[in-house]
PDB file of C-alpha atoms and ligand atoms in Angstrom:
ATOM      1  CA  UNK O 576     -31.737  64.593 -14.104  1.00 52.00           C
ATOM      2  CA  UNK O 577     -33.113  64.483 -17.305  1.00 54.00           C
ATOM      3  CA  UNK O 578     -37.258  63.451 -17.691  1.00 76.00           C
ATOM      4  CA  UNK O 579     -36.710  60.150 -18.637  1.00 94.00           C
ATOM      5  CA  UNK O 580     -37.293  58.337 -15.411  1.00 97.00           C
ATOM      6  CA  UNK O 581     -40.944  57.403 -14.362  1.00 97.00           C
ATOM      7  CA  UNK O 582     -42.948  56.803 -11.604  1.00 96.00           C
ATOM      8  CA  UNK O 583     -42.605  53.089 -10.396  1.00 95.00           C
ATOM      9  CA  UNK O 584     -46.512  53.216  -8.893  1.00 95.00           C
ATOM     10  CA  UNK O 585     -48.417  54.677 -11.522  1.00 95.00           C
ATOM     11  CA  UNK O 586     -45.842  55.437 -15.097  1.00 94.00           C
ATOM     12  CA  UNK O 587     -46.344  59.063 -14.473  1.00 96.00           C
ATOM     13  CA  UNK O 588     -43.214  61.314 -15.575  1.00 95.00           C
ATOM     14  CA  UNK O 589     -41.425  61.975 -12.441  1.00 96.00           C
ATOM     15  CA  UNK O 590     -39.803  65.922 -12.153  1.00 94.00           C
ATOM     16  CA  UNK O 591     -36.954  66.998  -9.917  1.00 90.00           C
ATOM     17  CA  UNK O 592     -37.976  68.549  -6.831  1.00 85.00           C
ATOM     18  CA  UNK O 593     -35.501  69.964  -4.432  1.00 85.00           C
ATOM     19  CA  UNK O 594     -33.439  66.741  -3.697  1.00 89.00           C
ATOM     20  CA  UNK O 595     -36.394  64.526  -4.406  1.00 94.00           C
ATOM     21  CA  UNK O 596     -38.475  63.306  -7.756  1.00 96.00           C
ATOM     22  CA  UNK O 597     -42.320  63.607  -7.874  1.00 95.00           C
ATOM     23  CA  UNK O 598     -44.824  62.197 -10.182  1.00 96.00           C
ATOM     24  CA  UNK O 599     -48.199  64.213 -10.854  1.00 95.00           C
ATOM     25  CA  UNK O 600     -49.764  62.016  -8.198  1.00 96.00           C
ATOM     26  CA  UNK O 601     -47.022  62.985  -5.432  1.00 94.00           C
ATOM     27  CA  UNK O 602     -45.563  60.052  -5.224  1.00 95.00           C
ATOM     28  CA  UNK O 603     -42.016  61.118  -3.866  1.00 95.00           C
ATOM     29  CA  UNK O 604     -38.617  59.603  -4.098  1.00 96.00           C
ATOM     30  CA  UNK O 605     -35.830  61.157  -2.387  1.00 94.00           C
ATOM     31  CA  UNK O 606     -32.467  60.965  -3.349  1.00 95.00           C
ATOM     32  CA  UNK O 607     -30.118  59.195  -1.094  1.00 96.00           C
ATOM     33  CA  UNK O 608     -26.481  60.762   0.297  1.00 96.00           C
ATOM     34  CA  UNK O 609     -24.463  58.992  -2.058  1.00 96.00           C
ATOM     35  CA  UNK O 610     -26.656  60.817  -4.971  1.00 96.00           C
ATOM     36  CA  UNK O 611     -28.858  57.699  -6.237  1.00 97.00           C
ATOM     37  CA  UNK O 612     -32.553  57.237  -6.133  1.00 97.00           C
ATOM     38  CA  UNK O 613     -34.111  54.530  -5.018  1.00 96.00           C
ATOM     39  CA  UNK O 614     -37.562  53.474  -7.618  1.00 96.00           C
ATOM     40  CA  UNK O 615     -38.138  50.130  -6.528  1.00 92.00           C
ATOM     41  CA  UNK O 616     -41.333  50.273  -4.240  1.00 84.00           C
ATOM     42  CA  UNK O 617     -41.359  48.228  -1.316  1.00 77.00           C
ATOM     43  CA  UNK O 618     -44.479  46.233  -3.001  1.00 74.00           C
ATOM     44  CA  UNK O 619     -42.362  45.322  -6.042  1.00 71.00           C
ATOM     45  CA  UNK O 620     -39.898  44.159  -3.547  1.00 71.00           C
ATOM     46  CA  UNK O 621     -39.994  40.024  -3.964  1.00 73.00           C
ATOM     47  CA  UNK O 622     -37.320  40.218  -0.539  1.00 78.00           C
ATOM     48  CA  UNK O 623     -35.761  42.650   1.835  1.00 77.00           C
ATOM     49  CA  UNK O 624     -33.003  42.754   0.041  1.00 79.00           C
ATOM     50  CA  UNK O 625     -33.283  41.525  -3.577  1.00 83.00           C
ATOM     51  CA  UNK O 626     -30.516  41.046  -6.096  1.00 84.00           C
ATOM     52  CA  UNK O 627     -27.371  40.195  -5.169  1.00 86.00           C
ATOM     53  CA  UNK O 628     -26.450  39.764  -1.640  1.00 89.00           C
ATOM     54  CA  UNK O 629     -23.642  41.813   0.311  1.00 92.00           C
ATOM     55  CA  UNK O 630     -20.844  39.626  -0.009  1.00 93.00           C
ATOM     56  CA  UNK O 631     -21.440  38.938  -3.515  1.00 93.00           C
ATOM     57  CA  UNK O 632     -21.336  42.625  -4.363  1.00 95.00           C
ATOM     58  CA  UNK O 633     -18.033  43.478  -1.804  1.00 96.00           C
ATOM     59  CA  UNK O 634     -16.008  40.019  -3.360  1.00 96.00           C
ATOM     60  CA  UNK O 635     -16.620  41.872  -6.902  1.00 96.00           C
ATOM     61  CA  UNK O 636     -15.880  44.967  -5.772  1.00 96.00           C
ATOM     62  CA  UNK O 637     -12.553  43.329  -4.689  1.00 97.00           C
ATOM     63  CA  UNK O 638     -12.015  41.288  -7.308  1.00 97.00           C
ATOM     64  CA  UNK O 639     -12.726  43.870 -10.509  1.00 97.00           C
ATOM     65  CA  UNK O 640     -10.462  46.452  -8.864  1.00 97.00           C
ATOM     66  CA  UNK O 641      -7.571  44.520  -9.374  1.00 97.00           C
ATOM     67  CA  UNK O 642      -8.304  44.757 -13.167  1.00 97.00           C
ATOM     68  CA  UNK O 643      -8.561  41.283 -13.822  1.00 98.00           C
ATOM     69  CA  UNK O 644     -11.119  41.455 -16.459  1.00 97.00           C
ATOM     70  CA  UNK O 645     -10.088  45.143 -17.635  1.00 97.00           C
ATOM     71  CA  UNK O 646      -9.748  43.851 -20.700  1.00 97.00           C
ATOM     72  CA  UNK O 647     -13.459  43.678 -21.324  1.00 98.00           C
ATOM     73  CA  UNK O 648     -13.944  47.830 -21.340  1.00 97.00           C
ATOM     74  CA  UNK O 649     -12.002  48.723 -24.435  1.00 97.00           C
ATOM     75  CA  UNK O 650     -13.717  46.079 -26.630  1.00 97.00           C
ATOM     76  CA  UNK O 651     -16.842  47.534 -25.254  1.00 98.00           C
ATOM     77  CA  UNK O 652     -15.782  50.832 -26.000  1.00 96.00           C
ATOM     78  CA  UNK O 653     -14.622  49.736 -29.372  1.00 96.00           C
ATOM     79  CA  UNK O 654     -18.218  48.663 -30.508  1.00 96.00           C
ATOM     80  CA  UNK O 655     -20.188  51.491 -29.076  1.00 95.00           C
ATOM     81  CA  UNK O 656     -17.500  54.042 -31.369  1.00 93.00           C
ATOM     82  CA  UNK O 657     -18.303  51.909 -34.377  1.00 92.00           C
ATOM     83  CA  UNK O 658     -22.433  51.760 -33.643  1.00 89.00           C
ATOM     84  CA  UNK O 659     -23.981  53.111 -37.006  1.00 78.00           C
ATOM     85  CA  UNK O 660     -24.412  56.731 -36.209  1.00 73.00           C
ATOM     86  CA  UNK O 661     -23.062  56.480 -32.298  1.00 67.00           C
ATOM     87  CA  UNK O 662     -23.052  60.219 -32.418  1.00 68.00           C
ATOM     88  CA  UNK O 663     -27.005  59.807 -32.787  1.00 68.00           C
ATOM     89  CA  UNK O 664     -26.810  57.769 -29.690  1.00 65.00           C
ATOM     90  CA  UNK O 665     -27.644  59.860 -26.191  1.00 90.00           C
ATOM     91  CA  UNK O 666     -29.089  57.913 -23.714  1.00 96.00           C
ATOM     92  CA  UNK O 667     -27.240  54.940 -22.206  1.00 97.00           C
ATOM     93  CA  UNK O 668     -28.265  52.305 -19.826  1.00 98.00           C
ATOM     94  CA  UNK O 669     -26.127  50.046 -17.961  1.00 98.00           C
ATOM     95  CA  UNK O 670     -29.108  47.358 -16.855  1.00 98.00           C
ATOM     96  CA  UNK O 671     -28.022  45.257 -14.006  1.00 97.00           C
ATOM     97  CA  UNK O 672     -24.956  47.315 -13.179  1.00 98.00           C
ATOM     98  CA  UNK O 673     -23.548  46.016 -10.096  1.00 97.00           C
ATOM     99  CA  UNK O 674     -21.452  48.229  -8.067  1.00 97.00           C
ATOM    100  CA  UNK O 675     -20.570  50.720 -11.278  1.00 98.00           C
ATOM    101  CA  UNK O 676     -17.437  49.063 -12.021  1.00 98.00           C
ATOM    102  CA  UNK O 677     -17.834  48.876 -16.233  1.00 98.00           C
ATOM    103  CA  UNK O 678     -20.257  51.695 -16.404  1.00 98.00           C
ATOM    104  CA  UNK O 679     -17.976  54.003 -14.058  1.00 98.00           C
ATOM    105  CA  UNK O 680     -15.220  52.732 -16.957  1.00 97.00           C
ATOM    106  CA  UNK O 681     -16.918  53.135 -19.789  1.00 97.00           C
ATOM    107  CA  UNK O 682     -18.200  56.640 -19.564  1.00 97.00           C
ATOM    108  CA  UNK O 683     -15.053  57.743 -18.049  1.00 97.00           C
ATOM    109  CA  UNK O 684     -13.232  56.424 -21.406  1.00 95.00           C
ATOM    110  CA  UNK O 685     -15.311  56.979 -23.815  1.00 94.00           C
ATOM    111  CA  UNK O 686     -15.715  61.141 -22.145  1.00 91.00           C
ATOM    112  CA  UNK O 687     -18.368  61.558 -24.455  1.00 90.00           C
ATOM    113  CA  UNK O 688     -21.700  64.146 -23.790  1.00 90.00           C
ATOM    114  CA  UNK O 689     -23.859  60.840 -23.709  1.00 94.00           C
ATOM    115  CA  UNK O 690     -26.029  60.856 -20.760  1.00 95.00           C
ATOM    116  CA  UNK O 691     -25.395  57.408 -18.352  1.00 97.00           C
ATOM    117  CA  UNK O 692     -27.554  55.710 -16.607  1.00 98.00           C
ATOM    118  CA  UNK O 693     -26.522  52.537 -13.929  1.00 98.00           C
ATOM    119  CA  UNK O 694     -29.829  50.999 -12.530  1.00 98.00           C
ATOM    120  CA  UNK O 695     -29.560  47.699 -10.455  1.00 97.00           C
ATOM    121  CA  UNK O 696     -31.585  46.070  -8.158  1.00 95.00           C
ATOM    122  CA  UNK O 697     -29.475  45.855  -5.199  1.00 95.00           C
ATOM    123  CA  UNK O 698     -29.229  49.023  -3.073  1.00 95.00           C
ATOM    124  CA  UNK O 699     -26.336  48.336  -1.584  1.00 95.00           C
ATOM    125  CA  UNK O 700     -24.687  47.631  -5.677  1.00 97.00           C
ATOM    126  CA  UNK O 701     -25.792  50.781  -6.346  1.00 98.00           C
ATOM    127  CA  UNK O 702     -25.144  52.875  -2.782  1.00 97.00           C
ATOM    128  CA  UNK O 703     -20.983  52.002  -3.810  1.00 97.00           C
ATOM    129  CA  UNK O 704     -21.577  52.788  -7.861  1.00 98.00           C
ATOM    130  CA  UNK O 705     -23.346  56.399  -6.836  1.00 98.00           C
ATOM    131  CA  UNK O 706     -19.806  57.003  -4.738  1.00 97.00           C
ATOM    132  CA  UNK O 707     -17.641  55.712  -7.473  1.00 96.00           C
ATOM    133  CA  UNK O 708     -18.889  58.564 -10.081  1.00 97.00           C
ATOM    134  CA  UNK O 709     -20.770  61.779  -9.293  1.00 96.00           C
ATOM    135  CA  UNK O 710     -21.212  61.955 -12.915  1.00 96.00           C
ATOM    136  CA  UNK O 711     -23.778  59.154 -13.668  1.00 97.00           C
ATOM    137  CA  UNK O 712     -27.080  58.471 -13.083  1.00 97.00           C
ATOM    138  CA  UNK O 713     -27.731  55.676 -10.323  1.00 98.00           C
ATOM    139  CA  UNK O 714     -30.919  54.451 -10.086  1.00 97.00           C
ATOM    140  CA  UNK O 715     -31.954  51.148  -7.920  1.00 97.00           C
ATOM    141  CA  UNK O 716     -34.788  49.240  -9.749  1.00 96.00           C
ATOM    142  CA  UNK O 717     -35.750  46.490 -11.297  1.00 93.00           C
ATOM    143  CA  UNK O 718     -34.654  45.503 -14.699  1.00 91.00           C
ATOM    144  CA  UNK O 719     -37.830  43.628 -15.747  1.00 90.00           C
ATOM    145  CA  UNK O 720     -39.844  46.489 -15.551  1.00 88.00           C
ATOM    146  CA  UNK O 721     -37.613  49.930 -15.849  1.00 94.00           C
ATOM    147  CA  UNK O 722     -39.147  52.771 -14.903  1.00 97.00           C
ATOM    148  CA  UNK O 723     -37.993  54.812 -17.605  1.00 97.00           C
ATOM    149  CA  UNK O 724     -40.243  56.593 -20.487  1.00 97.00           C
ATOM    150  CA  UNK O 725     -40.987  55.081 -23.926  1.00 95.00           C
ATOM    151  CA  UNK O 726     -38.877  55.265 -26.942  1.00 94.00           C
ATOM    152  CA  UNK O 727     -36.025  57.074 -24.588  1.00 95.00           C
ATOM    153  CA  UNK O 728     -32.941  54.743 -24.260  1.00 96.00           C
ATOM    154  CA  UNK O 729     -30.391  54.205 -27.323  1.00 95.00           C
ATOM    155  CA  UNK O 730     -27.600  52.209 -25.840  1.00 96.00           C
ATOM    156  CA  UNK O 731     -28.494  49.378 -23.538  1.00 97.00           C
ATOM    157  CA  UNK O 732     -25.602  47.243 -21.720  1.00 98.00           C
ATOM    158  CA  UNK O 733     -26.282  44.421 -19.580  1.00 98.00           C
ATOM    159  CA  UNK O 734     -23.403  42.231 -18.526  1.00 97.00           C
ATOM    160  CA  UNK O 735     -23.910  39.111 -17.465  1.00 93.00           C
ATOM    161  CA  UNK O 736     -27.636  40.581 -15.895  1.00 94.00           C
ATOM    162  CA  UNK O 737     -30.984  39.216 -16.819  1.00 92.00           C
ATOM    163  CA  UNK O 738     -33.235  41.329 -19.259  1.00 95.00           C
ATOM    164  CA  UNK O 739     -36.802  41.908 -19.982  1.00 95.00           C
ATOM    165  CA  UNK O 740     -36.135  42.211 -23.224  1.00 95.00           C
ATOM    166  CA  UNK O 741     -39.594  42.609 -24.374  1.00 94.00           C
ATOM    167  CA  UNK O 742     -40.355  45.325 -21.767  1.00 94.00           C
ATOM    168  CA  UNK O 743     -36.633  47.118 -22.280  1.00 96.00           C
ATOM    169  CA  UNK O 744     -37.618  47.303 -26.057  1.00 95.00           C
ATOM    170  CA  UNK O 745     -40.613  49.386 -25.312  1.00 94.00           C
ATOM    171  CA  UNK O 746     -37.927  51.810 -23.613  1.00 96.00           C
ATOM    172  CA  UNK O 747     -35.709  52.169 -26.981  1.00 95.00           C
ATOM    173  CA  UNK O 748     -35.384  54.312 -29.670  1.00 93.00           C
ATOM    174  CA  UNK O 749     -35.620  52.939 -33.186  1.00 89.00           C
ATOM    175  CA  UNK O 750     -32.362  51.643 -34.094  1.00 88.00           C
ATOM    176  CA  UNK O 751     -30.740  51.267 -30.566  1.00 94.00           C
ATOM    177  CA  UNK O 752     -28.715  48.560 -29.662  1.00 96.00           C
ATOM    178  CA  UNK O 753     -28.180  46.007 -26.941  1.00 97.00           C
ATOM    179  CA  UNK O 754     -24.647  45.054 -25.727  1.00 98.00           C
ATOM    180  CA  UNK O 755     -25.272  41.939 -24.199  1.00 98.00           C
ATOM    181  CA  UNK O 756     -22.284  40.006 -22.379  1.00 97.00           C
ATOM    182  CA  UNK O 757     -22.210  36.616 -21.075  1.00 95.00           C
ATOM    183  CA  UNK O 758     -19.801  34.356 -20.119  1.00 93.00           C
ATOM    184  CA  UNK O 759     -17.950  32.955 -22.756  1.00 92.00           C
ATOM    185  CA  UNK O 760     -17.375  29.073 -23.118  1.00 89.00           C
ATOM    186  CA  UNK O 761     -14.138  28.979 -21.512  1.00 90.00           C
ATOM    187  CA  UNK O 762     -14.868  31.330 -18.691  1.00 92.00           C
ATOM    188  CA  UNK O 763     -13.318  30.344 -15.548  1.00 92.00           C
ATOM    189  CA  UNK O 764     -12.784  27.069 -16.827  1.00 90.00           C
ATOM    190  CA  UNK O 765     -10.198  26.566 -13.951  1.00 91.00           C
ATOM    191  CA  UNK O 766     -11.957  27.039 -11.581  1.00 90.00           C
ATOM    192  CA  UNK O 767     -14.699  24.600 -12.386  1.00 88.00           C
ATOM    193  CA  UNK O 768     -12.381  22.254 -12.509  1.00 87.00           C
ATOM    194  CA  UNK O 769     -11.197  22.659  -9.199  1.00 84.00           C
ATOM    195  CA  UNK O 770     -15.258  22.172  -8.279  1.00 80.00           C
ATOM    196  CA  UNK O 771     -15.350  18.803 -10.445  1.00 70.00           C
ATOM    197  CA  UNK O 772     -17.458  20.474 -12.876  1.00 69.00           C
ATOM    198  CA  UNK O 773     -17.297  19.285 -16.494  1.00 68.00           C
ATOM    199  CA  UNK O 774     -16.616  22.366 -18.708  1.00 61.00           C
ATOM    200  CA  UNK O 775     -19.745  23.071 -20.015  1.00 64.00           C
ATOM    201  CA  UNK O 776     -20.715  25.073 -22.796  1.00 62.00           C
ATOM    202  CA  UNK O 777     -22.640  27.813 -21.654  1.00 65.00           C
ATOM    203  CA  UNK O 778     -25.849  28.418 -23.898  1.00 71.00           C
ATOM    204  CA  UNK O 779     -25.550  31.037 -26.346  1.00 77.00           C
ATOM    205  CA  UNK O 780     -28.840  33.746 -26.458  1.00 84.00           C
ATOM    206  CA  UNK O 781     -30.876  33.724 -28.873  1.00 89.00           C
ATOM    207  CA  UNK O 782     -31.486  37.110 -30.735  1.00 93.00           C
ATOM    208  CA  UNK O 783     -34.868  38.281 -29.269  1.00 93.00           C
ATOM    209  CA  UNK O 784     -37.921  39.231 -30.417  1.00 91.00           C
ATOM    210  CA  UNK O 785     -38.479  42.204 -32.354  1.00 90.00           C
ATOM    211  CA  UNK O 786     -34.234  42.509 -32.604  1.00 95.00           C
ATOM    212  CA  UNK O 787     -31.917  41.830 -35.024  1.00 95.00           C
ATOM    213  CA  UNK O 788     -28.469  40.567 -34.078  1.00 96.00           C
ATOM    214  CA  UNK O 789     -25.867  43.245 -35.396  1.00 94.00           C
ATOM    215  CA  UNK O 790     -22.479  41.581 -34.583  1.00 95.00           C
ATOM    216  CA  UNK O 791     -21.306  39.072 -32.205  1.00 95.00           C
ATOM    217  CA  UNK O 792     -17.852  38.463 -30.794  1.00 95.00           C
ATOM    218  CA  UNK O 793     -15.905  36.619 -28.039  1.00 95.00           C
ATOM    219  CA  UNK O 794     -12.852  38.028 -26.186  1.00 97.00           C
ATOM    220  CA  UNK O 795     -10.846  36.028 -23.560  1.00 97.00           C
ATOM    221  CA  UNK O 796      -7.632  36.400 -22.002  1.00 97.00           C
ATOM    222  CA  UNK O 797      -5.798  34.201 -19.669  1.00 97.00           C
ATOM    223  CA  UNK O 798      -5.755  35.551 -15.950  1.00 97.00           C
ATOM    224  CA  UNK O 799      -3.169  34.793 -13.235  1.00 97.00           C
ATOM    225  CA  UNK O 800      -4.919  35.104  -9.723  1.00 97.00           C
ATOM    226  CA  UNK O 801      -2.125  34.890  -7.056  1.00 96.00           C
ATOM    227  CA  UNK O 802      -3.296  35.085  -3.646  1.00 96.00           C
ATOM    228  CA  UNK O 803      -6.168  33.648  -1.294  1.00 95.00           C
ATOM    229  CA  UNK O 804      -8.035  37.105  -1.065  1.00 96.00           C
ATOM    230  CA  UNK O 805      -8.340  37.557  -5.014  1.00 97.00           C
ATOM    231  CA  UNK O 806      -9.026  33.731  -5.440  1.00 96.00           C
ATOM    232  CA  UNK O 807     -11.467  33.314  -2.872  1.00 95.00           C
ATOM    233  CA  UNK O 808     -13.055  37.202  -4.169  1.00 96.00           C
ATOM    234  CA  UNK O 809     -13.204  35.794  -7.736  1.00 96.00           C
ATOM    235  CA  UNK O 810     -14.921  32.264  -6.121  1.00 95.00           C
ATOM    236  CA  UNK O 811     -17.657  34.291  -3.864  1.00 94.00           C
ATOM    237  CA  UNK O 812     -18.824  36.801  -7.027  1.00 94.00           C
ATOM    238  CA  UNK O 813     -19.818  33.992  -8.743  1.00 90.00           C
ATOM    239  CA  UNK O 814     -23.061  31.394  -8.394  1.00 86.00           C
ATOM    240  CA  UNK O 815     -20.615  28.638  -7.783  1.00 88.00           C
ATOM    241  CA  UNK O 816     -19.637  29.377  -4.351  1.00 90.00           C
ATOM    242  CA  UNK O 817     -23.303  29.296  -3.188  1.00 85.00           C
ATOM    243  CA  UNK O 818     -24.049  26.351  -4.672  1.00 85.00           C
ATOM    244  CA  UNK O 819     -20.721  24.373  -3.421  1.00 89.00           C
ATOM    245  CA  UNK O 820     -19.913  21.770  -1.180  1.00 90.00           C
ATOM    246  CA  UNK O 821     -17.985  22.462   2.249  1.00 92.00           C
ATOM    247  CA  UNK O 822     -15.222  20.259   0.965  1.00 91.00           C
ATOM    248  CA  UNK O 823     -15.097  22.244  -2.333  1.00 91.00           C
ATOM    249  CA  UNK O 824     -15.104  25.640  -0.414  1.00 92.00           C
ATOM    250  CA  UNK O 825     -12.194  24.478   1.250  1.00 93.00           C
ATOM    251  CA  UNK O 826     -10.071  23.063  -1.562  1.00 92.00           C
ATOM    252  CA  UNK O 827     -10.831  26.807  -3.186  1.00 92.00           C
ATOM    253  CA  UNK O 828      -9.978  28.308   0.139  1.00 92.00           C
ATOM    254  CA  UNK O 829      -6.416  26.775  -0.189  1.00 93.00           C
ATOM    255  CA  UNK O 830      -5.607  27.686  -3.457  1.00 94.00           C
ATOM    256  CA  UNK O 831      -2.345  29.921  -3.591  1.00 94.00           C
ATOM    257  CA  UNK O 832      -2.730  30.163  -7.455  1.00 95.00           C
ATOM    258  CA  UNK O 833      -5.505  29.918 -10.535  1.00 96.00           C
ATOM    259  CA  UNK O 834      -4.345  30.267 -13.069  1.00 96.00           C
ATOM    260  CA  UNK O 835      -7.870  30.540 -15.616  1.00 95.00           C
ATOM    261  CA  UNK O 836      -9.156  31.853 -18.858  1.00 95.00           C
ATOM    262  CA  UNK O 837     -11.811  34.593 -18.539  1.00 96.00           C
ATOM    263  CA  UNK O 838     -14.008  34.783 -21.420  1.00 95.00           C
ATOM    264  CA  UNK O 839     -16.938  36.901 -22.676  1.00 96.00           C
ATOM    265  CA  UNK O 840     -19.436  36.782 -25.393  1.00 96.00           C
ATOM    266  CA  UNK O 841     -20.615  39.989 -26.727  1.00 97.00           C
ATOM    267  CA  UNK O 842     -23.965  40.313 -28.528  1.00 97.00           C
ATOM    268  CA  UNK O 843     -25.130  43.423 -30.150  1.00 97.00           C
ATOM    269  CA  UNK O 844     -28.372  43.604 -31.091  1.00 97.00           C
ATOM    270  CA  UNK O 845     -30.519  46.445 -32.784  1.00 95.00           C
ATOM    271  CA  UNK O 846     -34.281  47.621 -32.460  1.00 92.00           C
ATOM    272  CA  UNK O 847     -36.239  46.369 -35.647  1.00 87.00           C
ATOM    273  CA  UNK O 848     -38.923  48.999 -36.701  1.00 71.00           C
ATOM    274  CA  UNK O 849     -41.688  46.506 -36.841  1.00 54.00           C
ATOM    275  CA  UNK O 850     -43.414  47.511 -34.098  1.00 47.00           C
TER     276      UNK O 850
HETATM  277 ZN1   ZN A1200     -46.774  58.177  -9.421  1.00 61.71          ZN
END
């Protein structure tokens, strides 16, 4: 593993050591089976388990290997080959990766000598990305606060994952990019019907601090979900579900077909030199 990864407990560089990485101080942090390493101290823990919980991650897992939202990767891959000077680019991030699905995707398409990175919070996310690709750097940690050297990462990708974007900036090269996805108005609009929820307009980000927004698009695609399993996957990866009703749960629980749009907005924004 390359020397880009720091010590969680003190910022130290951490080396590889037999199947373990050290820091200067011997702090240790030993790789897991599966091939990831966990950074996220048990005193940065908020709970036992933070991010997202089991069945969250397993309904995803589910639902994105049926290739409903497939269509996101190649416009993805599309920016990254038209980044000014993407051969310049080394070091890529996936912040807030999930289970490896899009990262696991994207490296394997774009088969380029970039080296890839998947952190999430959520061991368990990250215990089923580190089996997906051998290839890839899994790391679990926290987002707000990667422990990753200065001025190391060029491509960052978060989708639909908080970021500290004021810490992650301190992490970037001059002239990197974030490619930041969220949900796009439409997105799932079906489905929040079926919940009596008025289609809302989710809030577009604002470019932050110390960025400058490079180019913005929206993709969406209509998707045909057409049995209980997938429908009731696609309901349980979301917030929805955990906020619902019992009467709500069970009108989604009977649905033999949704029919919905899937949409995603897609950011880019570069490092400014001013600091
Ligand atoms: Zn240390």
């Amino acid at each position: 593993m390359p020397h880009i990864l720091t010590c969680p407990i003190c910022e130290e560089a951490l080396l590889k050591n037999d199947n373990k990485l050290a820091c200067s101080n011997n702090h240790c942090f030993d790789f897991a089976k599966e091939g990831y390493v966990n950074l996220l101290p048990s005193q940065h823990k908020k709970t036992k388990e933070p991010g997202d919980n089991k069945t969250m991650i397993h309904c995803r897992k589910d639902f994105l290997k049926k290739g409903f939202y497939d269509f996101l990767s190649p416009e993805l891959i599309r920016i990254i080959r038209q980044l000014p000077d993407s051969d310049a680019h080394k070091v890529f991030l996936d912040s807030g990766c999930g289970e490896g699905y899009f990262t696991d995707q994207i490296k394997t398409q774009l088969n380029n000598d970039y080296i890839y990175y998947g952190m999430d919070i959520s061991k368990e996310a990250v215990r089923l990305a580190a089996k997906r690709n051998k290839h890839i750097h899994w790391l679990v940690a926290s987002s707000n606060n990667p422990p990753i050297a200065n001025n190391s990462l060029d491509i960052v990708l978060k989708i639909n994952a908080p970021l500290n974007y004021d810490n992650v900036r301190k992490k970037m090269t001059d002239n990197a990019v974030v490619i930041s996805v969220t949900p796009g108005e439409n997105h799932l609009s079906k489905l929040r019907e079926h919940m009596y929820l008025k289609p809302q307009a989710h809030k577009q980000e604002e470019t932050p601090t110390d960025f400058k927004l490079l180019q913005q698009s929206n993709i969406e695609k209509q998707i045909k979900i057409q049995t209980r399993e997938d429908i009731n996957n696609l309901f349980m990866m979301t917030p929805y579900y955990w906020n619902a009703s019992t009467k709500v749960r069970q009108i989604i629980a009977e649905l033999d077909m949704l029919e919905t749009t899937a949409a995603f907005n897609i950011n880019v924004y570069q490092t400014t030199n001013s600091i």
